[in-house]
Every structure is written in structure tokens, then in C-alpha cells.
Coordinates of C-alpha atoms and ligand atoms in Angstrom, one line a residue:
M9 CA -21.6 -1.2 -19.3
S10 CA -21.5 -0.9 -15.5
A11 CA -24.6 -0.4 -13.4
F12 CA -22.4 1.7 -11.1
E13 CA -24.1 4.9 -10.0
G14 CA -21.7 6.4 -7.4
F15 CA -21.1 6.1 -3.7
R16 CA -23.4 6.5 -0.8
C17 CA -22.4 7.3 2.8
T18 CA -23.5 4.6 5.1
D19 CA -23.8 7.1 8.0
C20 CA -25.6 10.2 6.6
G21 CA -26.8 9.0 3.2
A22 CA -24.9 11.6 1.1
T23 CA -24.2 10.6 -2.5
I24 CA -20.8 11.1 -4.1
D25 CA -19.9 10.6 -7.8
D26 CA -16.1 10.9 -7.5
E27 CA -14.5 7.6 -8.6
G28 CA -11.5 8.2 -6.3
A29 CA -13.6 8.9 -3.2
T30 CA -12.4 7.6 0.1
R31 CA -14.7 8.8 2.9
C32 CA -17.8 10.9 3.0
P33 CA -17.0 14.6 2.5
E34 CA -19.9 15.6 4.7
C35 CA -19.5 13.5 7.8
A36 CA -16.3 11.3 7.2
G37 CA -18.5 8.2 7.3
S38 CA -17.8 5.0 5.2
L39 CA -18.8 5.0 1.6
D40 CA -20.5 2.1 -0.3
A41 CA -20.8 1.7 -4.1
R42 CA -24.4 1.7 -5.4
Y43 CA -25.8 0.4 -8.6
D44 CA -28.9 0.7 -10.7
F45 CA -30.0 -2.8 -11.4
E46 CA -33.1 -1.7 -13.3
G47 CA -31.2 -0.7 -16.4
I48 CA -29.2 -3.9 -16.9
D49 CA -30.1 -7.3 -18.1
L50 CA -27.7 -9.9 -16.7
P51 CA -28.4 -13.5 -17.7
P52 CA -25.7 -16.1 -16.8
E53 CA -24.8 -16.3 -20.5
A54 CA -23.5 -12.7 -20.2
F55 CA -20.5 -14.0 -18.3
A56 CA -19.9 -17.0 -20.7
G57 CA -16.6 -16.6 -22.6
R58 CA -15.2 -14.1 -20.1
S59 CA -12.4 -14.9 -17.8
G60 CA -10.4 -13.4 -14.9
G61 CA -11.3 -11.9 -11.6
W62 CA -13.0 -8.8 -12.9
K63 CA -15.3 -10.3 -15.5
H64 CA -18.4 -9.1 -13.6
H65 CA -17.7 -5.6 -14.6
E66 CA -21.3 -4.6 -14.7
L67 CA -21.3 -4.9 -10.9
L68 CA -18.1 -3.0 -10.2
P69 CA -17.2 0.7 -10.1
F70 CA -14.4 0.1 -12.6
V71 CA -12.0 -2.6 -13.6
P72 CA -8.4 -2.3 -12.5
D73 CA -5.2 -3.2 -14.3
G74 CA -4.5 -6.2 -12.2
M75 CA -2.0 -9.0 -12.3
G76 CA -4.2 -12.0 -12.2
E77 CA -5.9 -11.6 -8.9
G78 CA -9.3 -13.4 -8.4
A79 CA -10.8 -16.2 -10.4
T80 CA -9.5 -18.6 -7.7
S81 CA -10.3 -22.3 -7.4
L82 CA -13.1 -23.8 -5.4
V83 CA -11.6 -27.0 -4.2
D84 CA -13.6 -30.1 -3.1
A85 CA -12.8 -31.4 0.3
P86 CA -14.5 -34.7 0.5
R87 CA -12.9 -36.0 3.6
L88 CA -13.9 -32.9 5.5
A89 CA -17.4 -33.2 4.2
E90 CA -17.6 -36.8 5.6
E91 CA -16.1 -35.7 8.9
L92 CA -18.6 -32.7 9.2
G93 CA -21.5 -34.9 8.1
V94 CA -22.5 -32.6 5.2
G95 CA -23.1 -33.2 1.5
R96 CA -20.2 -31.2 0.3
V97 CA -17.3 -29.0 1.6
L98 CA -15.6 -26.7 -0.8
I99 CA -12.6 -24.5 0.0
K100 CA -12.4 -21.2 -1.9
N101 CA -8.7 -20.9 -2.3
E102 CA -7.6 -17.2 -2.1
A103 CA -4.0 -18.4 -1.6
E104 CA -3.8 -18.4 -5.4
N105 CA -3.8 -14.5 -5.6
P106 CA -0.5 -12.8 -6.6
T107 CA 0.9 -12.2 -3.1
G108 CA -0.9 -15.2 -1.6
S109 CA -3.9 -13.5 0.0
V110 CA -7.4 -12.4 -0.5
T111 CA -6.2 -8.8 0.1
D112 CA -4.9 -8.6 -3.5
R113 CA -8.4 -8.3 -4.8
G114 CA -9.0 -5.2 -2.7
L115 CA -5.6 -3.6 -3.4
A116 CA -6.0 -4.0 -7.2
L117 CA -9.1 -1.8 -6.9
V118 CA -7.6 0.6 -4.4
A119 CA -4.5 1.1 -6.5
E120 CA -6.7 1.9 -9.6
A121 CA -8.9 4.3 -7.5
A122 CA -5.7 6.0 -6.2
R123 CA -4.5 6.5 -9.7
R124 CA -7.8 8.1 -10.7
A125 CA -7.6 10.3 -7.6
D126 CA -4.0 11.5 -8.6
A127 CA -2.7 10.2 -5.3
D128 CA 1.0 9.3 -5.1
T129 CA 1.1 7.0 -2.0
L130 CA -0.9 4.0 -0.8
A131 CA -0.8 4.0 3.0
L132 CA -2.2 1.8 5.8
A133 CA -1.9 0.2 9.1
T134 CA -1.9 -3.6 8.6
T135 CA -1.5 -6.9 10.4
G136 CA 0.8 -7.9 7.5
N137 CA -0.8 -9.4 4.4
G138 CA -2.4 -6.0 3.6
G139 CA 1.1 -4.4 3.7
Q140 CA 2.6 -7.0 1.4
S141 CA -0.3 -6.6 -1.0
T142 CA -0.2 -2.8 -0.8
A143 CA 3.6 -2.8 -1.6
A144 CA 3.0 -5.0 -4.6
Y145 CA 0.1 -3.1 -6.1
A146 CA 1.7 0.3 -5.4
A147 CA 4.8 -1.0 -7.2
R148 CA 2.7 -2.1 -10.2
A149 CA 0.8 1.2 -10.3
G150 CA 4.0 3.3 -10.0
L151 CA 3.0 4.6 -6.6
L152 CA 4.8 4.8 -3.2
S153 CA 3.5 2.7 -0.3
R154 CA 3.8 3.2 3.4
S155 CA 2.8 0.3 5.6
F156 CA 2.6 0.5 9.4
V157 CA 2.9 -3.1 10.8
P158 CA 3.0 -4.4 14.3
S159 CA 6.2 -6.1 15.3
R160 CA 4.4 -9.4 15.5
A161 CA 3.6 -9.4 11.8
T162 CA 5.1 -12.5 10.0
F163 CA 8.7 -12.4 8.6
I164 CA 7.3 -13.2 5.1
N165 CA 5.0 -10.1 5.2
K166 CA 7.8 -7.8 6.4
A167 CA 10.4 -9.2 4.0
M168 CA 8.1 -9.0 1.0
I169 CA 7.1 -5.4 1.8
N170 CA 10.8 -4.6 1.5
V171 CA 11.3 -6.7 -1.6
H172 CA 8.5 -4.7 -3.4
G173 CA 10.3 -1.5 -2.4
G174 CA 7.6 -0.4 0.1
D175 CA 8.3 1.9 3.0
M176 CA 7.7 0.0 6.2
H177 CA 7.3 1.2 9.8
V178 CA 7.5 -1.7 12.2
V179 CA 5.7 -0.6 15.4
E180 CA 6.3 -2.3 18.7
G181 CA 3.1 -4.0 19.9
R182 CA -0.1 -5.0 18.2
F183 CA -2.4 -3.8 15.4
D184 CA -3.9 -0.9 17.4
D185 CA -0.3 0.4 18.1
A186 CA 0.4 0.3 14.3
R187 CA -2.9 2.1 13.6
A188 CA -2.0 4.8 16.2
A189 CA 1.4 5.3 14.5
Y190 CA -0.2 5.5 11.1
E191 CA -2.7 8.2 12.3
G192 CA 0.1 10.1 14.1
K193 CA 2.2 10.2 11.0
R194 CA -0.7 11.2 8.8
E195 CA -1.6 14.1 11.1
S196 CA 2.0 15.3 11.7
M197 CA 3.4 15.3 8.2
P198 CA 5.0 18.6 7.5
A199 CA 3.3 20.5 4.6
A200 CA 6.6 20.6 2.7
E201 CA 6.8 16.8 2.7
E202 CA 3.1 16.5 2.0
E203 CA 2.3 13.3 0.1
E204 CA -1.1 12.5 -1.4
W205 CA -1.9 9.5 0.7
F206 CA -4.7 7.2 -0.5
P207 CA -5.9 5.0 2.4
A208 CA -5.5 1.3 1.6
A209 CA -7.2 -0.1 4.7
P210 CA -10.7 -1.6 4.7
F211 CA -13.6 0.9 5.0
E212 CA -11.3 3.9 4.7
S213 CA -12.4 3.8 1.1
P214 CA -15.3 2.0 -0.5
F215 CA -13.0 -0.3 -2.5
R216 CA -11.7 -3.1 -0.2
H217 CA -15.1 -4.6 0.6
E218 CA -16.4 -4.0 -2.9
A219 CA -13.5 -6.0 -4.4
A220 CA -14.6 -9.0 -2.2
K221 CA -17.9 -9.4 -4.0
P222 CA -16.5 -11.5 -6.9
I223 CA -15.5 -14.1 -4.4
Y224 CA -19.2 -14.9 -4.1
Y225 CA -19.9 -14.4 -7.7
E226 CA -17.2 -17.0 -8.5
I227 CA -18.6 -19.5 -5.9
A228 CA -22.1 -19.2 -7.2
E229 CA -21.1 -19.7 -10.9
A230 CA -18.9 -22.7 -10.0
L231 CA -22.0 -24.2 -8.3
G232 CA -24.0 -23.9 -11.5
W233 CA -25.6 -20.5 -10.6
T234 CA -26.9 -21.7 -7.2
A235 CA -26.1 -20.4 -3.7
P236 CA -24.2 -22.7 -1.3
D237 CA -26.1 -23.4 1.9
A238 CA -23.4 -21.9 4.1
V239 CA -20.2 -20.0 3.8
V240 CA -17.8 -20.0 6.9
A241 CA -15.4 -17.1 6.7
P242 CA -12.7 -15.9 9.1
V243 CA -13.4 -12.3 10.2
G244 CA -10.8 -9.7 11.0
H245 CA -11.6 -6.2 9.7
G246 CA -14.9 -7.4 8.3
A247 CA -14.4 -6.4 4.7
T248 CA -14.4 -9.8 3.1
I249 CA -17.6 -11.1 4.7
A250 CA -19.4 -7.8 4.1
G251 CA -18.4 -8.0 0.4
L252 CA -19.5 -11.7 0.3
W253 CA -23.0 -10.6 1.5
K254 CA -23.2 -7.7 -0.8
G255 CA -22.3 -9.9 -3.7
A256 CA -24.9 -12.5 -2.7
R257 CA -27.6 -10.0 -2.5
E258 CA -26.7 -8.6 -5.9
F259 CA -26.8 -12.0 -7.6
E260 CA -30.2 -12.5 -6.0
T261 CA -31.5 -9.1 -6.9
T262 CA -30.4 -9.4 -10.6
G263 CA -32.0 -12.9 -10.7
L264 CA -28.8 -14.7 -11.5
V265 CA -29.1 -16.9 -8.4
A266 CA -32.2 -17.8 -6.3
G267 CA -31.6 -17.2 -2.6
T268 CA -28.6 -16.4 -0.6
P269 CA -26.3 -18.5 1.7
E270 CA -26.1 -18.4 5.5
L271 CA -22.9 -16.6 6.4
Y272 CA -20.9 -17.7 9.5
A273 CA -18.3 -15.4 11.0
A274 CA -15.4 -17.3 12.6
Q275 CA -12.9 -15.6 15.0
P276 CA -10.3 -16.8 17.5
D277 CA -11.8 -16.7 21.0
G278 CA -8.9 -14.4 22.1
C279 CA -10.3 -11.6 19.8
A280 CA -13.9 -12.1 18.8
P281 CA -15.7 -8.7 18.8
V282 CA -18.0 -9.7 15.9
V283 CA -18.9 -13.1 17.3
E284 CA -19.6 -11.5 20.7
A285 CA -22.0 -9.0 19.0
L286 CA -23.7 -11.7 17.1
E287 CA -24.2 -13.8 20.3
T288 CA -25.4 -10.9 22.5
G289 CA -27.6 -9.2 19.8
S290 CA -25.7 -5.9 20.2
D291 CA -23.3 -3.8 18.1
P292 CA -19.6 -4.8 18.3
E293 CA -17.6 -3.4 21.2
P294 CA -13.8 -3.1 21.1
W295 CA -12.1 -6.2 22.5
E296 CA -10.2 -5.2 25.6
I297 CA -7.3 -7.6 25.7
P298 CA -6.7 -9.2 22.3
D299 CA -4.6 -12.3 22.5
T300 CA -4.5 -14.8 19.7
V301 CA -1.9 -16.6 17.7
V302 CA -3.8 -15.5 14.5
G303 CA -2.2 -12.1 13.8
P304 CA -4.4 -11.3 10.8
L305 CA -7.5 -11.7 12.9
E306 CA -6.3 -9.8 15.9
I307 CA -8.3 -6.7 15.2
P308 CA -9.8 -5.6 18.5
D309 CA -11.9 -2.7 17.0
P310 CA -12.6 -3.6 13.4
A311 CA -13.6 -0.8 11.0
G312 CA -16.1 -3.2 9.4
G313 CA -17.3 -4.8 12.6
L314 CA -20.8 -3.5 12.3
A315 CA -21.0 -4.2 8.5
A316 CA -19.8 -7.8 9.2
T317 CA -22.3 -8.3 12.1
E318 CA -25.2 -6.9 10.0
A319 CA -24.2 -9.1 7.0
V320 CA -24.1 -12.3 9.1
R321 CA -27.4 -11.4 10.8
A322 CA -29.2 -10.6 7.6
S323 CA -28.0 -13.9 6.1
G324 CA -29.5 -16.0 8.9
G325 CA -26.1 -17.2 10.0
T326 CA -24.2 -16.7 13.3
G327 CA -20.8 -16.3 14.8
V328 CA -18.4 -18.9 16.2
A329 CA -15.3 -18.4 18.3
V330 CA -12.6 -21.0 18.5
D331 CA -9.6 -21.8 20.6
D332 CA -6.1 -21.1 19.3
Q333 CA -5.0 -24.8 19.6
D334 CA -8.1 -26.0 17.8
L335 CA -7.7 -23.7 14.9
L336 CA -4.0 -24.6 14.5
D337 CA -5.0 -28.3 14.6
S338 CA -7.7 -27.6 12.0
A339 CA -5.2 -25.9 9.6
A340 CA -3.0 -29.0 9.9
T341 CA -6.0 -31.3 9.4
V342 CA -6.9 -29.6 6.1
A343 CA -3.2 -30.0 5.0
Q344 CA -3.2 -33.7 6.1
H345 CA -6.7 -34.8 5.0
E346 CA -7.1 -32.8 1.8
G347 CA -3.5 -31.9 0.9
L348 CA -4.4 -28.2 0.7
E349 CA -2.2 -25.6 2.4
V350 CA -4.4 -23.1 4.2
S351 CA -3.8 -20.1 6.5
I352 CA -4.4 -20.3 10.2
A353 CA -7.3 -17.8 9.5
C354 CA -8.8 -20.6 7.4
G355 CA -8.0 -22.9 10.3
T356 CA -10.2 -20.7 12.3
A357 CA -13.1 -21.1 9.8
T358 CA -12.5 -24.8 9.7
A359 CA -12.5 -25.2 13.4
G360 CA -15.6 -23.1 13.5
A361 CA -17.3 -25.3 10.9
W362 CA -16.7 -28.3 13.2
D363 CA -18.4 -26.5 16.1
L364 CA -21.3 -25.4 13.8
A365 CA -21.8 -28.9 12.6
E366 CA -21.8 -30.2 16.1
G367 CA -24.3 -27.5 17.0
G368 CA -26.7 -28.7 14.3
H369 CA -26.3 -25.7 12.0
F370 CA -25.7 -27.8 8.8
G371 CA -27.9 -30.4 7.2
P372 CA -26.7 -33.7 5.8
E373 CA -27.1 -32.6 2.2
D374 CA -25.7 -29.1 2.7
T375 CA -23.0 -27.5 0.6
V376 CA -20.6 -25.7 2.9
V377 CA -17.9 -23.3 1.6
L378 CA -14.9 -22.5 3.8
L379 CA -12.8 -19.4 2.8
N380 CA -9.1 -19.9 2.7
T381 CA -7.8 -16.3 2.9
A382 CA -4.1 -16.8 2.5
A383 CA -1.3 -19.2 1.6
G384 CA -0.6 -21.8 4.2
N385 CA 3.1 -21.4 4.0
K386 CA 2.9 -17.8 5.4
D387 CA 2.0 -19.5 8.7
A388 CA 4.2 -22.6 8.4
D389 CA 6.2 -21.8 11.6
I390 CA 3.2 -21.4 13.8
V391 CA 1.5 -24.6 12.7
R392 CA 4.7 -26.5 12.9
S393 CA 5.3 -25.3 16.4
R394 CA 2.0 -26.6 17.4
L395 CA 2.7 -30.0 15.9
M396 CA 6.1 -30.1 17.7
S397 CA 4.5 -29.2 21.0
Q398 CA 2.5 -32.4 20.6
G399 CA 5.6 -34.4 19.9
I400 CA 4.8 -34.8 16.2
Ligands
LIG7 ZN1 -21.8 11.0 5.4

């Protein structure tokens, strides 16, 4: 039985029962799933004998018909631990998801919600991985998909959107240009061609950040039902870190785990609106001239910027912005010292962890989790170019 009660608008507080809800019908604000924890008894044994990425179904609105997303490995990185001067470093490896990124968790839930809402099309503006994932999950659910991607999105993302049979609009420019094209198309669609679009982007429905909660559940269970001391996550839209924090609070509220980890938001210094907000103590402001090699994190005005900022603040963590060259070197370091192939977004988190360690944020016995959001081979060309520029 799920403890799910419905959705609440984070802006006006309205409550909505519709399982396929996207935004608040009163004020168009973001929705968040809410639960009644009083009525459920959840000891750790409740999860024994269950498997898969959706086994914590008491803490989800519903369980999707997925294709093996979630339940990813938590990989020990002993050399990084030594280099950082902490007890243990673990890498939560979201590269293991079906299309090679953490986005699959969200899209599995979005596709199921769209099916329940009788929508026929999943649509979004995306930096790339989200489009690949949307095309895959739309195909599985028998839905159409429309992805608006900036021209700088990786070849792999664009190719795989095509391979899955998704409709793709490549928009000259950056993510905000793709988002403007998406908005324009949605508003100008002739009534005769009207499609029932279900928004697949983060915070345009309550499902993307909700689907990130199991990342934390899985980490805590792998650590013997304890919280790690710190989680360093790359932040783009803000959905993943917001979901991690929600999951951590739920496990504490239900008594499954004592305490919560400090969350650290890592962004490239060429586009770091959340880090800037954390450093100045204000709300995130749109980043004026985004410029970073990390396409998935080049989100100048993230829909979940405030949610991410509030999550990090509430956890007792902070933000860290890192240089493009450092984050590329860090992705290569993980590949060379640990053997693990990680995204350059994870390189951002790793470079951030180095800065945080130097800044005294970690203790010598701490368990630090780094989030690898996507398969390293999606970014192979970028990291290899950096190595070649150094004559390697
Ligand atoms: Zn509202």
C-alpha cells in the first residue's frame, strides 16, 4: 500500500488528487507529491526480498512499467578516498540505467503518468540526455515524443532520439533557445493538429524529482540503513538533488535511517546559478552568459533552482563551482584511478569534492557519495580532447 495522498502546489498550497497532474490548476505552480506517514509501518525488513528500482512503492505515487531503471550500483572508490583524505568515497553509478543516464528514472514515472492522463505525446526542451530518455520511454509506452534540443547537444543524444523514433527539433543555440522553441510550438499548435502533450521536463510535472528519491533510498540501504556523511551531486535543473533531499527526509521521518547527509551542489563556474545563490544567501538568479563545456549542466535559469538551493541549505551543505578544465581532468582521473567511466557532470561533482575536501568540509572518517549521472562514453570526445590538448 502506498502512503501517497495526492499533490500539493508548492506556490499556493492547493491540493490535487489527479494522478496525471502536471502543474497546479489554480496558479500553474509546481506540484509535489505528499504522503501520510502516520498510517504506514516501514521497518527495513519491509524491503527485504524485493528488488528493482521501484521497490519502495509505499513512498511513490505509483509504480511504472519500466525497463530496469534504478537499483544502480554504489561503487567503492578507495583511491579517491585516499586522495580526498576521507574514510570512504562511493560513486552511485546512474550510468547503469537503460539509456545511460539518471533521467531514465524520471521518464519511467512521467511516461506512466502520461498514460494515466490519456496524453499521446511526451514533449520537452532538453540538453540531450532527457530527450534520449524521453524518446525511449515514449516508445515503450506507445506514445509519441517531441524533443527540442540545442544544436550543441551530443551526437549520441541526437542519434538515439532518432533511433527510438522520436521527433526531434534541433534548435540553433543553447538550452534557453531550445526551451523558447518548445514554448513557441506548444502555444502555436493549430487546433486541428492538437496533440495531448504531457510535459516531460523537470518541475513541469511532479514526477521527475519524485523519481529521484530512490537514488537516496538505495544509497542508505547499501550503507546498512545509515546516512552517508555527504553527497556531492552535479546540479543542472535541480530535480535530482531536490529528490535526494526529499528521499533523505522521508527515510528519517519514517525512522528507517537516523539523520540525513549534507548535500553539496556542484556546478561548472561558467553556469552556476544555484552555487551563487548558496554563496550569497539569496534565491537563484538567471545566469547571464552561460558558458561551459558541460552541456547537461548549462541551465541558466533552472526550473528547480530554488528547490535545489533550499534542499542544500536545509541539509547543512553548500555549493561549489569548478573550472571546466578541472572537471574534465577529474572525469579522466576517475577513469584512470578507479576504472569507472563517468560523465563530465560527475567530473564536476568530483572536482567539487576535491575543493570541498581542501576547504575542510569533510572529516577523515567521512563517507562521501559522488553521483555519476550518466555514462562516461557519452562525453568521450570532450574528455579526450582535453587529454590531447595536454599532449597525452
Ligand atoms: Zn498553486
